[in-house]
Amino acid sequence: AMQCPNGTYVGRTGPNCQFVCPTTDTSPKEETTIRTKLGVAGQGLGISIIPLTVVQDSRCPTDVQCVWAGTVTLKVLIESGLGASTQELSLGESVTTEAETVTLTSVSPAASSVHTITSEEYLFTFTITKRN
């Protein structure tokens, strides 16, 4: 048996009888979800996320057929013990800091062709995952 970098042990495998360590990290990840509004700090896992402005909201309204789903791009301030930085996050995409991965996972309310969303109505959901 051989000990892999992640601490697990593997035996020889395959036609060449090689040691093959797992390529995915099987250790549990520390993760949390926070919800917050523009200008209001959301906190979790030792960091603070403050949505500053909606740079773009091109989501397809729920009452319209679109060829593209669109997205939301949000300017945020991320603060932690390691410092502060301003980032732009798009819906479903992640940014990685020194210690965390931050993903903008949802934005509500849904877009509608008959109602313009005001700044006060936006609610943002972020997932924060500690990096190992």
Coordinates of C-alpha atoms in Angstrom, one line a residue:
A1 CA 0.0 0.0 0.0
M2 CA 1.0 3.6 -0.6
Q3 CA -0.2 6.7 1.3
C4 CA -1.6 9.5 -1.0
P5 CA -1.2 13.2 -0.3
N6 CA -4.8 13.4 1.0
G7 CA -3.9 10.8 3.7
T8 CA -5.7 7.8 2.1
Y9 CA -3.9 4.5 1.3
V10 CA -4.2 2.7 -2.1
G11 CA -3.0 -0.6 -3.5
R12 CA -1.6 -1.3 -6.9
T13 CA -4.1 -1.3 -9.7
G14 CA -4.4 -1.5 -13.5
P15 CA -2.5 -3.5 -16.1
N16 CA 0.9 -2.0 -15.0
C17 CA 0.2 -2.6 -11.3
Q18 CA 0.7 1.1 -10.4
F19 CA -0.3 3.1 -7.4
V20 CA -3.1 5.5 -8.3
C21 CA -4.2 8.2 -5.8
P22 CA -7.7 9.6 -6.0
T23 CA -7.8 12.9 -8.0
T24 CA -10.8 14.3 -6.1
D25 CA -10.6 15.5 -2.6
T26 CA -13.0 13.4 -0.5
S27 CA -12.6 15.3 2.7
P28 CA -15.7 17.3 3.8
K29 CA -15.6 20.9 2.8
E30 CA -16.6 23.7 5.2
E31 CA -19.4 25.5 3.4
T32 CA -22.2 28.0 4.2
T33 CA -24.9 30.0 2.4
I34 CA -25.7 33.6 3.1
R35 CA -28.4 35.9 1.8
T36 CA -28.2 39.6 1.7
K37 CA -29.3 42.8 0.0
L38 CA -27.5 45.7 -1.7
G39 CA -25.4 47.6 0.8
V40 CA -26.0 45.1 3.6
A41 CA -23.2 42.8 4.9
G42 CA -23.7 39.1 4.9
Q43 CA -21.3 37.1 7.0
G44 CA -20.2 33.5 7.1
L45 CA -17.1 31.4 7.7
G46 CA -15.2 34.5 8.9
I47 CA -15.8 36.6 5.8
S48 CA -18.2 39.5 5.0
I49 CA -19.8 40.1 1.6
I50 CA -21.3 43.4 0.8
P51 CA -23.2 43.7 -2.5
L52 CA -22.4 47.2 -3.8
T53 CA -24.1 47.6 -7.1
V54 CA -25.8 45.6 -9.8
V55 CA -23.6 46.0 -12.8
Q56 CA -25.9 44.2 -15.2
D57 CA -29.1 42.2 -15.0
S58 CA -29.8 40.7 -18.4
R59 CA -31.9 37.7 -17.1
C60 CA -34.7 36.6 -19.3
P61 CA -38.1 37.7 -17.9
T62 CA -40.2 34.8 -16.7
D63 CA -43.1 35.8 -18.9
V64 CA -41.1 36.0 -22.1
Q65 CA -39.4 33.4 -24.3
C66 CA -35.7 34.1 -24.8
V67 CA -32.9 32.4 -26.7
W68 CA -30.5 33.2 -23.9
A69 CA -31.1 33.0 -20.2
G70 CA -29.1 36.1 -19.4
T71 CA -27.1 36.7 -16.2
V72 CA -26.6 39.1 -13.3
T73 CA -23.2 40.7 -12.7
L74 CA -22.8 42.2 -9.2
K75 CA -20.0 44.3 -7.7
V76 CA -19.2 43.1 -4.2
L77 CA -16.8 44.0 -1.4
I78 CA -15.3 40.8 0.2
E79 CA -13.7 41.3 3.6
S80 CA -11.8 38.8 5.7
G81 CA -8.9 38.6 8.2
L82 CA -6.6 38.6 5.1
G83 CA -7.9 42.0 3.8
A84 CA -10.6 43.4 1.6
S85 CA -11.1 43.4 -2.1
T86 CA -13.8 44.5 -4.6
Q87 CA -14.8 41.8 -7.1
E88 CA -17.4 41.4 -9.8
L89 CA -19.4 38.2 -9.6
S90 CA -21.7 36.8 -12.3
L91 CA -24.5 34.5 -11.5
G92 CA -23.3 30.9 -11.2
E93 CA -19.6 31.9 -11.3
S94 CA -17.0 31.8 -8.5
V95 CA -14.2 34.0 -7.4
T96 CA -11.4 32.5 -5.3
T97 CA -9.7 34.4 -2.4
E98 CA -6.7 33.2 -0.4
A99 CA -8.9 31.1 1.8
E100 CA -12.4 30.8 0.2
T101 CA -14.4 30.3 -2.9
V102 CA -17.4 32.6 -3.2
T103 CA -20.2 31.9 -5.7
L104 CA -23.2 34.0 -6.5
T105 CA -25.8 31.2 -6.6
S106 CA -29.1 33.0 -7.0
V107 CA -30.7 36.4 -7.4
S108 CA -34.3 37.2 -6.7
P109 CA -36.8 38.4 -7.6
A110 CA -37.1 36.8 -11.0
A111 CA -37.1 39.3 -13.9
S112 CA -40.4 40.3 -15.3
S113 CA -41.3 42.2 -18.4
V114 CA -44.0 44.2 -16.6
H115 CA -42.0 45.2 -13.5
T116 CA -38.6 46.8 -13.1
I117 CA -36.7 45.5 -10.1
T118 CA -35.7 48.3 -7.7
S119 CA -32.4 48.2 -5.8
E120 CA -34.3 47.5 -2.5
E121 CA -36.0 44.4 -3.9
Y122 CA -32.9 42.5 -4.9
L123 CA -31.9 39.5 -2.7
F124 CA -28.6 37.8 -3.4
T125 CA -27.6 34.3 -2.3
F126 CA -23.9 33.4 -2.0
T127 CA -22.2 30.1 -1.2
I128 CA -18.9 30.3 0.6
T129 CA -16.6 27.3 0.6
K130 CA -13.3 27.2 2.6
R131 CA -10.4 26.1 0.5
N132 CA -8.3 23.2 1.9

